[in-house]
Amino acid sequence: MNSLNQAVSPAPVRKSGTKIPEVPLIRLETLWMQVGGTLCNLQCTHCFISCGPQNHTHEMMTLEQVRKTLEESKELGVRDYYITGGEVFINPEIFEILEAILSFGPLDVLTNGTLITQEKSIRLKEIQDRSDHPLRFRVSMESFDERENDKIRGKGAYRRAVEGIRNLAESDFSPILTITRNWDEQDDAEMEGRFLDFLKQNNVQKPRIKILPGFLLGRLAENIRQYQDDEHVTEKCFESYDMANLQCSSSRMATGKGVYVCPILVEHDSARMGDTIKDTLHSFPLAHSACYTCRVTGMTCKS
Ligand code: SF4
Ligand code: SF4
């Protein structure tokens, strides 16, 4: 077994001969779980994992797999948990999975919100009331404008997500709205204000948003563009940047078929670090162009 921060092999180099920087695992604080697999009820044109009803690259995690992963995570001192997909609410064991995770620690659920009916949100509140750990939600949308949102997420996605947000609000949750930036940086303040107003109009008590960069992977790459050859990180990129800011320095992503370095690269075999979390307690080479996006945007999927 490798101990924390220990590289498994000599530092890798690119074809050009330049060294690929490696991110150490400084401390394993957060565990992500891909509870929805790559399966989703939507098929957004901006999805960087190309999720959809037919993408079986990763199947949904079973309750048994989640329980096993939780036991291992406890031994390793994990403090908090995030679940994502695909869409987590298509998992038939989702409520049992939520309860199981909450018995270990705080949980953030990433969802597109479209499947959160009133009945489900009441059940979610009951689960929260039975737990000492917080249960939080992040609902992803593209726009506060129905037409703009549905252009990317599909017809009817806006209405169903709004309904999901309202249902969560009615059950005393304050979901964070996550949006992939699709406007110029100079419009940030105006857009942030409009998204916050949108949440207030839908009864969210503590309106908060999280704006994510677009990773040029999956369907987003097909529909916008691929990374270019010069878009990758070098050792120089980290001379004045603390690698502790990268989420891969403090987290890992468990799936039904192994543990990956992060939720962003879950479709890439090179990002699979091992069968168990213990197999992944070492540094990781930042060879993928997506790492360039993390570096230049200071991106982290966490709060
Ligand atoms: S972006 Fe989210 S909601 Fe859309 S297809 Fe991908 S996983 Fe599903
Ligand atoms: S994509 Fe981002 S989080 Fe994933 S390994 Fe690269 S730098 Fe780390």
mmCIF file of C-alpha atoms and ligand atoms in Angstrom:
data_model
loop_
_atom_site.group_PDB
_atom_site.id
_atom_site.type_symbol
_atom_site.label_atom_id
_atom_site.label_comp_id
_atom_site.label_asym_id
_atom_site.label_seq_id
_atom_site.Cartn_x
_atom_site.Cartn_y
_atom_site.Cartn_z
ATOM 1 C CA MET A 1 0.000 0.000 0.000
ATOM 2 C CA ASN A 2 1.272 3.501 -0.780
ATOM 3 C CA SER A 3 1.339 6.100 1.961
ATOM 4 C CA LEU A 4 0.051 9.673 1.564
ATOM 5 C CA ASN A 5 2.093 11.877 -0.781
ATOM 6 C CA GLN A 6 4.281 9.079 -2.021
ATOM 7 C CA ALA A 7 4.701 8.951 -5.792
ATOM 8 C CA VAL A 8 4.277 5.494 -7.316
ATOM 9 C CA SER A 9 6.704 5.996 -10.169
ATOM 10 C CA PRO A 10 9.263 8.534 -11.417
ATOM 11 C CA ALA A 11 7.770 11.890 -12.472
ATOM 12 C CA PRO A 12 6.269 11.446 -15.941
ATOM 13 C CA VAL A 13 7.319 13.569 -18.898
ATOM 14 C CA ARG A 14 5.496 14.763 -22.004
ATOM 15 C CA LYS A 15 6.598 13.814 -25.506
ATOM 16 C CA SER A 16 8.261 17.262 -25.704
ATOM 17 C CA GLY A 17 10.485 16.243 -22.750
ATOM 18 C CA THR A 18 8.917 18.667 -20.236
ATOM 19 C CA LYS A 19 8.091 17.249 -16.820
ATOM 20 C CA ILE A 20 4.442 16.774 -15.912
ATOM 21 C CA PRO A 21 3.745 18.275 -12.483
ATOM 22 C CA GLU A 22 2.279 15.952 -9.888
ATOM 23 C CA VAL A 23 -0.283 16.898 -7.282
ATOM 24 C CA PRO A 24 0.331 15.342 -3.859
ATOM 25 C CA LEU A 25 -2.560 14.005 -1.836
ATOM 26 C CA ILE A 26 -2.029 16.370 1.077
ATOM 27 C CA ARG A 27 -4.856 14.991 3.180
ATOM 28 C CA LEU A 28 -7.876 12.916 2.204
ATOM 29 C CA GLU A 29 -10.739 15.086 3.472
ATOM 30 C CA THR A 30 -13.510 14.585 0.961
ATOM 31 C CA LEU A 31 -14.893 11.556 -0.775
ATOM 32 C CA TRP A 32 -17.011 11.877 -3.892
ATOM 33 C CA MET A 33 -19.203 8.970 -4.966
ATOM 34 C CA GLN A 34 -20.649 8.555 -8.424
ATOM 35 C CA VAL A 35 -23.966 7.277 -7.183
ATOM 36 C CA GLY A 36 -25.783 8.035 -10.469
ATOM 37 C CA GLY A 37 -23.068 6.536 -12.674
ATOM 38 C CA THR A 38 -23.013 8.166 -16.103
ATOM 39 C CA LEU A 39 -26.771 7.703 -16.390
ATOM 40 C CA CYS A 40 -28.996 10.758 -16.470
ATOM 41 C CA ASN A 41 -32.581 11.568 -17.379
ATOM 42 C CA LEU A 42 -31.277 14.645 -19.257
ATOM 43 C CA GLN A 43 -28.767 14.826 -22.079
ATOM 44 C CA CYS A 44 -27.391 18.371 -21.844
ATOM 45 C CA THR A 45 -25.385 19.615 -24.801
ATOM 46 C CA HIS A 46 -22.809 21.015 -22.310
ATOM 47 C CA CYS A 47 -22.329 17.813 -20.289
ATOM 48 C CA PHE A 48 -18.591 17.262 -19.938
ATOM 49 C CA ILE A 49 -19.167 13.592 -18.995
ATOM 50 C CA SER A 50 -21.620 12.979 -21.888
ATOM 51 C CA CYS A 51 -24.168 11.590 -19.437
ATOM 52 C CA GLY A 52 -27.572 10.475 -20.646
ATOM 53 C CA PRO A 53 -30.108 7.645 -20.493
ATOM 54 C CA GLN A 54 -27.855 5.331 -22.532
ATOM 55 C CA ASN A 55 -24.374 6.088 -21.170
ATOM 56 C CA HIS A 56 -23.415 2.962 -19.215
ATOM 57 C CA THR A 57 -19.702 3.800 -18.935
ATOM 58 C CA HIS A 58 -20.307 3.849 -15.183
ATOM 59 C CA GLU A 59 -23.341 2.069 -13.776
ATOM 60 C CA MET A 60 -25.150 3.460 -10.728
ATOM 61 C CA MET A 61 -23.552 2.506 -7.411
ATOM 62 C CA THR A 62 -25.489 0.022 -5.316
ATOM 63 C CA LEU A 63 -26.221 0.543 -1.621
ATOM 64 C CA GLU A 64 -23.850 -2.314 -0.871
ATOM 65 C CA GLN A 65 -21.008 -0.691 -2.830
ATOM 66 C CA VAL A 66 -21.661 2.624 -1.077
ATOM 67 C CA ARG A 67 -21.611 0.962 2.364
ATOM 68 C CA LYS A 68 -18.316 -0.775 1.628
ATOM 69 C CA THR A 69 -16.794 2.489 0.403
ATOM 70 C CA LEU A 70 -18.029 4.325 3.504
ATOM 71 C CA GLU A 71 -16.406 1.774 5.819
ATOM 72 C CA GLU A 72 -13.101 2.214 4.040
ATOM 73 C CA SER A 73 -13.427 6.006 4.056
ATOM 74 C CA LYS A 74 -13.951 6.021 7.819
ATOM 75 C CA GLU A 75 -10.713 4.141 8.417
ATOM 76 C CA LEU A 76 -8.928 6.747 6.308
ATOM 77 C CA GLY A 77 -10.352 9.765 8.139
ATOM 78 C CA VAL A 78 -12.623 11.194 5.419
ATOM 79 C CA ARG A 79 -14.585 14.157 6.813
ATOM 80 C CA ASP A 80 -17.281 14.904 4.263
ATOM 81 C CA TYR A 81 -19.046 13.406 1.259
ATOM 82 C CA TYR A 82 -20.377 14.522 -2.115
ATOM 83 C CA ILE A 83 -22.533 12.459 -4.452
ATOM 84 C CA THR A 84 -23.052 13.035 -8.137
ATOM 85 C CA GLY A 85 -23.738 11.286 -11.467
ATOM 86 C CA GLY A 86 -25.308 11.374 -13.936
ATOM 87 C CA GLU A 87 -28.413 12.079 -11.940
ATOM 88 C CA VAL A 88 -28.465 10.661 -8.431
ATOM 89 C CA PHE A 89 -32.260 10.568 -8.135
ATOM 90 C CA ILE A 90 -32.573 7.897 -10.824
ATOM 91 C CA ASN A 91 -30.808 5.500 -8.453
ATOM 92 C CA PRO A 92 -33.563 3.239 -7.032
ATOM 93 C CA GLU A 93 -31.705 3.017 -3.687
ATOM 94 C CA ILE A 94 -31.077 6.743 -3.378
ATOM 95 C CA PHE A 95 -32.905 7.301 -0.076
ATOM 96 C CA GLU A 96 -31.152 4.374 1.629
ATOM 97 C CA ILE A 97 -27.847 5.642 0.202
ATOM 98 C CA LEU A 98 -28.460 9.142 1.586
ATOM 99 C CA GLU A 99 -29.210 7.727 5.048
ATOM 100 C CA ALA A 100 -26.142 5.511 4.951
ATOM 101 C CA ILE A 101 -23.817 8.382 4.025
ATOM 102 C CA LEU A 102 -25.338 10.755 6.571
ATOM 103 C CA SER A 103 -24.538 8.289 9.328
ATOM 104 C CA PHE A 104 -20.853 8.898 8.463
ATOM 105 C CA GLY A 105 -20.719 12.661 7.853
ATOM 106 C CA PRO A 106 -22.027 15.799 6.112
ATOM 107 C CA LEU A 107 -23.323 15.254 2.591
ATOM 108 C CA ASP A 108 -23.682 17.481 -0.477
ATOM 109 C CA VAL A 109 -25.919 16.111 -3.231
ATOM 110 C CA LEU A 110 -25.383 17.283 -6.819
ATOM 111 C CA THR A 111 -28.568 16.971 -8.868
ATOM 112 C CA ASN A 112 -30.319 18.507 -11.847
ATOM 113 C CA GLY A 113 -33.375 18.912 -9.615
ATOM 114 C CA THR A 114 -35.846 17.695 -12.228
ATOM 115 C CA LEU A 115 -36.879 14.546 -10.343
ATOM 116 C CA ILE A 116 -37.425 16.133 -6.915
ATOM 117 C CA THR A 117 -41.170 15.917 -6.446
ATOM 118 C CA GLN A 118 -42.989 17.209 -3.383
ATOM 119 C CA GLU A 119 -43.240 13.670 -2.036
ATOM 120 C CA LYS A 120 -39.489 13.146 -2.421
ATOM 121 C CA SER A 121 -38.615 16.457 -0.785
ATOM 122 C CA ILE A 122 -40.768 15.554 2.247
ATOM 123 C CA ARG A 123 -38.887 12.263 2.506
ATOM 124 C CA LEU A 124 -35.602 14.152 2.248
ATOM 125 C CA LYS A 125 -36.635 16.382 5.128
ATOM 126 C CA GLU A 126 -37.472 13.330 7.227
ATOM 127 C CA ILE A 127 -34.015 11.927 6.490
ATOM 128 C CA GLN A 128 -32.432 15.255 7.463
ATOM 129 C CA ASP A 129 -34.431 15.406 10.681
ATOM 130 C CA ARG A 130 -33.151 11.965 11.695
ATOM 131 C CA SER A 131 -29.487 12.877 11.129
ATOM 132 C CA ASP A 132 -26.978 14.968 13.084
ATOM 133 C CA HIS A 133 -25.076 15.700 9.871
ATOM 134 C CA PRO A 134 -26.204 18.316 7.344
ATOM 135 C CA LEU A 135 -27.777 17.246 4.054
ATOM 136 C CA ARG A 136 -27.267 19.905 1.367
ATOM 137 C CA PHE A 137 -28.249 20.178 -2.281
ATOM 138 C CA ARG A 138 -26.786 21.742 -5.378
ATOM 139 C CA VAL A 139 -29.118 22.049 -8.307
ATOM 140 C CA SER A 140 -27.553 22.585 -11.721
ATOM 141 C CA MET A 141 -29.179 24.793 -14.354
ATOM 142 C CA GLU A 142 -27.938 26.826 -17.300
ATOM 143 C CA SER A 143 -30.072 29.945 -17.095
ATOM 144 C CA PHE A 144 -32.876 31.775 -15.284
ATOM 145 C CA ASP A 145 -34.427 32.100 -18.736
ATOM 146 C CA GLU A 146 -36.546 29.079 -19.700
ATOM 147 C CA ARG A 147 -35.721 29.171 -23.404
ATOM 148 C CA GLU A 148 -31.955 29.568 -22.828
ATOM 149 C CA ASN A 149 -31.942 26.810 -20.212
ATOM 150 C CA ASP A 150 -33.898 24.325 -22.312
ATOM 151 C CA LYS A 151 -31.781 25.008 -25.406
ATOM 152 C CA ILE A 152 -28.977 23.211 -23.521
ATOM 153 C CA ARG A 153 -30.885 20.942 -21.094
ATOM 154 C CA GLY A 154 -33.832 19.884 -23.231
ATOM 155 C CA LYS A 155 -37.509 20.797 -23.381
ATOM 156 C CA GLY A 156 -39.252 20.892 -20.005
ATOM 157 C CA ALA A 157 -35.995 20.792 -17.979
ATOM 158 C CA TYR A 158 -36.440 24.369 -16.718
ATOM 159 C CA ARG A 159 -39.964 23.829 -15.369
ATOM 160 C CA ARG A 160 -39.086 20.592 -13.666
ATOM 161 C CA ALA A 161 -35.916 22.033 -12.098
ATOM 162 C CA VAL A 162 -37.841 25.068 -10.817
ATOM 163 C CA GLU A 163 -40.389 22.715 -9.306
ATOM 164 C CA GLY A 164 -37.567 20.721 -7.682
ATOM 165 C CA ILE A 165 -36.037 23.898 -6.217
ATOM 166 C CA ARG A 166 -39.408 25.013 -4.849
ATOM 167 C CA ASN A 167 -40.072 21.604 -3.335
ATOM 168 C CA LEU A 168 -36.668 21.609 -1.630
ATOM 169 C CA ALA A 169 -37.279 25.148 -0.333
ATOM 170 C CA GLU A 170 -40.646 24.101 1.040
ATOM 171 C CA SER A 171 -38.889 21.331 2.972
ATOM 172 C CA ASP A 172 -36.483 23.897 4.516
ATOM 173 C CA PHE A 173 -33.514 23.203 2.265
ATOM 174 C CA SER A 174 -31.674 26.090 0.596
ATOM 175 C CA PRO A 175 -30.213 24.519 -2.560
ATOM 176 C CA ILE A 176 -27.158 26.153 -4.103
ATOM 177 C CA LEU A 177 -27.657 26.854 -7.790
ATOM 178 C CA THR A 178 -24.710 25.714 -9.929
ATOM 179 C CA ILE A 179 -24.262 27.161 -13.376
ATOM 180 C CA THR A 180 -21.622 26.630 -16.035
ATOM 181 C CA ARG A 181 -20.325 30.022 -17.129
ATOM 182 C CA ASN A 182 -21.538 30.771 -20.644
ATOM 183 C CA TRP A 183 -21.163 34.558 -20.621
ATOM 184 C CA ASP A 184 -18.256 37.047 -20.568
ATOM 185 C CA GLU A 185 -16.467 37.701 -17.285
ATOM 186 C CA GLN A 186 -17.425 41.389 -17.351
ATOM 187 C CA ASP A 187 -21.079 40.389 -16.965
ATOM 188 C CA ASP A 188 -20.420 38.391 -13.777
ATOM 189 C CA ALA A 189 -21.952 40.806 -11.266
ATOM 190 C CA GLU A 190 -25.125 41.290 -13.293
ATOM 191 C CA MET A 191 -25.562 37.563 -13.919
ATOM 192 C CA GLU A 192 -24.916 36.678 -10.287
ATOM 193 C CA GLY A 193 -27.574 39.183 -9.207
ATOM 194 C CA ARG A 194 -30.094 37.733 -11.624
ATOM 195 C CA PHE A 195 -29.455 34.163 -10.500
ATOM 196 C CA LEU A 196 -29.817 35.185 -6.848
ATOM 197 C CA ASP A 197 -33.106 36.938 -7.676
ATOM 198 C CA PHE A 198 -34.257 33.780 -9.445
ATOM 199 C CA LEU A 199 -33.633 31.761 -6.272
ATOM 200 C CA LYS A 200 -35.439 34.328 -4.097
ATOM 201 C CA GLN A 201 -38.429 34.261 -6.455
ATOM 202 C CA ASN A 202 -38.529 30.499 -5.961
ATOM 203 C CA ASN A 203 -38.657 30.795 -2.171
ATOM 204 C CA VAL A 204 -35.050 29.812 -1.390
ATOM 205 C CA GLN A 205 -34.284 31.250 2.055
ATOM 206 C CA LYS A 206 -30.505 31.563 1.696
ATOM 207 C CA PRO A 207 -29.867 32.115 -2.024
ATOM 208 C CA ARG A 208 -26.370 31.069 -3.100
ATOM 209 C CA ILE A 209 -24.851 30.265 -6.462
ATOM 210 C CA LYS A 210 -21.721 28.556 -7.703
ATOM 211 C CA ILE A 211 -20.387 29.346 -11.149
ATOM 212 C CA LEU A 212 -18.314 26.597 -12.739
ATOM 213 C CA PRO A 213 -15.973 26.796 -15.717
ATOM 214 C CA GLY A 214 -16.718 24.697 -18.781
ATOM 215 C CA PHE A 215 -14.383 21.703 -19.118
ATOM 216 C CA LEU A 216 -13.715 20.956 -22.790
ATOM 217 C CA LEU A 217 -14.570 17.270 -22.418
ATOM 218 C CA GLY A 218 -17.457 15.015 -23.456
ATOM 219 C CA ARG A 219 -20.369 16.687 -25.255
ATOM 220 C CA LEU A 220 -19.109 20.168 -24.390
ATOM 221 C CA ALA A 221 -15.952 19.442 -26.397
ATOM 222 C CA GLU A 222 -18.041 18.047 -29.273
ATOM 223 C CA ASN A 223 -20.277 21.119 -29.315
ATOM 224 C CA ILE A 224 -17.792 23.911 -28.546
ATOM 225 C CA ARG A 225 -14.177 22.842 -29.162
ATOM 226 C CA GLN A 226 -11.447 20.456 -28.025
ATOM 227 C CA TYR A 227 -8.487 21.512 -25.878
ATOM 228 C CA GLN A 228 -5.538 22.746 -27.931
ATOM 229 C CA ASP A 229 -2.056 21.249 -27.696
ATOM 230 C CA ASP A 230 -0.675 24.131 -25.632
ATOM 231 C CA GLU A 231 -3.479 23.921 -23.044
ATOM 232 C CA HIS A 232 -1.812 21.848 -20.345
ATOM 233 C CA VAL A 233 -0.040 22.571 -17.089
ATOM 234 C CA THR A 234 3.718 22.677 -16.612
ATOM 235 C CA GLU A 235 5.806 22.914 -13.438
ATOM 236 C CA LYS A 236 6.046 26.683 -14.027
ATOM 237 C CA CYS A 237 2.260 26.997 -13.559
ATOM 238 C CA PHE A 238 2.710 26.087 -9.903
ATOM 239 C CA GLU A 239 5.643 28.335 -9.019
ATOM 240 C CA SER A 240 3.268 30.872 -7.473
ATOM 241 C CA TYR A 241 0.157 28.727 -7.034
ATOM 242 C CA ASP A 242 -0.512 26.486 -4.096
ATOM 243 C CA MET A 243 -1.431 22.972 -5.238
ATOM 244 C CA ALA A 244 -3.524 22.630 -2.084
ATOM 245 C CA ASN A 245 -6.120 24.686 -4.011
ATOM 246 C CA LEU A 246 -6.673 21.800 -6.403
ATOM 247 C CA GLN A 247 -9.443 19.517 -5.240
ATOM 248 C CA CYS A 248 -7.387 16.439 -6.156
ATOM 249 C CA SER A 249 -4.981 17.354 -3.324
ATOM 250 C CA SER A 250 -7.661 16.514 -0.761
ATOM 251 C CA SER A 251 -10.285 14.284 -2.384
ATOM 252 C CA ARG A 252 -10.959 11.196 -4.449
ATOM 253 C CA MET A 253 -13.892 9.937 -6.508
ATOM 254 C CA ALA A 254 -15.293 6.443 -5.835
ATOM 255 C CA THR A 255 -17.342 4.747 -8.557
ATOM 256 C CA GLY A 256 -18.822 1.296 -9.053
ATOM 257 C CA LYS A 257 -15.686 0.266 -10.935
ATOM 258 C CA GLY A 258 -12.829 1.763 -9.030
ATOM 259 C CA VAL A 259 -11.534 4.979 -7.553
ATOM 260 C CA TYR A 260 -10.639 7.957 -9.734
ATOM 261 C CA VAL A 261 -8.637 11.051 -9.023
ATOM 262 C CA CYS A 262 -11.573 13.491 -9.362
ATOM 263 C CA PRO A 263 -15.165 13.817 -10.597
ATOM 264 C CA ILE A 264 -14.062 15.683 -13.726
ATOM 265 C CA LEU A 265 -11.989 12.890 -15.261
ATOM 266 C CA VAL A 266 -14.253 10.003 -14.412
ATOM 267 C CA GLU A 267 -14.624 8.940 -18.053
ATOM 268 C CA HIS A 268 -10.868 8.745 -18.579
ATOM 269 C CA ASP A 269 -9.069 5.459 -17.884
ATOM 270 C CA SER A 270 -5.844 7.313 -17.068
ATOM 271 C CA ALA A 271 -7.622 8.924 -14.086
ATOM 272 C CA ARG A 272 -8.526 5.574 -12.500
ATOM 273 C CA MET A 273 -6.074 5.177 -9.624
ATOM 274 C CA GLY A 274 -7.092 1.816 -8.162
ATOM 275 C CA ASP A 275 -9.753 -0.590 -6.958
ATOM 276 C CA THR A 276 -10.030 0.845 -3.460
ATOM 277 C CA ILE A 277 -9.445 4.236 -1.837
ATOM 278 C CA LYS A 278 -6.300 2.885 -0.173
ATOM 279 C CA ASP A 279 -4.835 2.255 -3.644
ATOM 280 C CA THR A 280 -5.095 5.970 -4.422
ATOM 281 C CA LEU A 281 -3.269 7.547 -1.477
ATOM 282 C CA HIS A 282 -0.455 8.942 -3.547
ATOM 283 C CA SER A 283 0.335 11.763 -5.944
ATOM 284 C CA PHE A 284 -1.198 12.080 -9.398
ATOM 285 C CA PRO A 285 0.350 13.465 -12.621
ATOM 286 C CA LEU A 286 -1.579 16.461 -13.966
ATOM 287 C CA ALA A 287 -1.253 15.301 -17.559
ATOM 288 C CA HIS A 288 -4.781 16.028 -18.750
ATOM 289 C CA SER A 289 -5.752 19.330 -20.362
ATOM 290 C CA ALA A 290 -8.704 19.564 -17.954
ATOM 291 C CA CYS A 291 -6.074 20.215 -15.242
ATOM 292 C CA TYR A 292 -5.239 23.395 -17.140
ATOM 293 C CA THR A 293 -8.843 24.583 -16.633
ATOM 294 C CA CYS A 294 -8.592 23.856 -12.888
ATOM 295 C CA ARG A 295 -5.358 25.827 -12.689
ATOM 296 C CA VAL A 296 -6.400 28.891 -14.694
ATOM 297 C CA THR A 297 -9.860 29.198 -13.145
ATOM 298 C CA GLY A 298 -8.951 28.182 -9.580
ATOM 299 C CA MET A 299 -11.820 25.731 -9.949
ATOM 300 C CA THR A 300 -12.932 23.476 -7.133
ATOM 301 C CA CYS A 301 -16.159 21.479 -7.122
ATOM 302 C CA LYS A 302 -16.437 22.000 -3.369
ATOM 303 C CA SER A 303 -17.931 25.098 -1.711
HETATM 304 S S1 SF4 B 1 -24.892 18.113 -17.205
HETATM 305 FE FE1 SF4 B 1 -25.792 17.092 -15.411
HETATM 306 S S2 SF4 B 1 -27.973 17.067 -15.856
HETATM 307 FE FE2 SF4 B 1 -26.970 17.429 -17.785
HETATM 308 S S3 SF4 B 1 -26.679 15.420 -18.755
HETATM 309 FE FE3 SF4 B 1 -24.820 15.887 -17.580
HETATM 310 S S4 SF4 B 1 -25.149 14.945 -15.598
HETATM 311 FE FE4 SF4 B 1 -27.164 15.105 -16.582
HETATM 312 S S1 SF4 B 2 -8.934 17.868 -13.614
HETATM 313 FE FE1 SF4 B 2 -8.610 19.238 -11.863
HETATM 314 S S2 SF4 B 2 -9.228 18.049 -10.078
HETATM 315 FE FE2 SF4 B 2 -8.939 16.594 -11.777
HETATM 316 S S3 SF4 B 2 -6.799 15.869 -11.617
HETATM 317 FE FE3 SF4 B 2 -6.786 17.654 -12.981
HETATM 318 S S4 SF4 B 2 -6.361 19.397 -11.618
HETATM 319 FE FE4 SF4 B 2 -7.015 17.707 -10.343
#
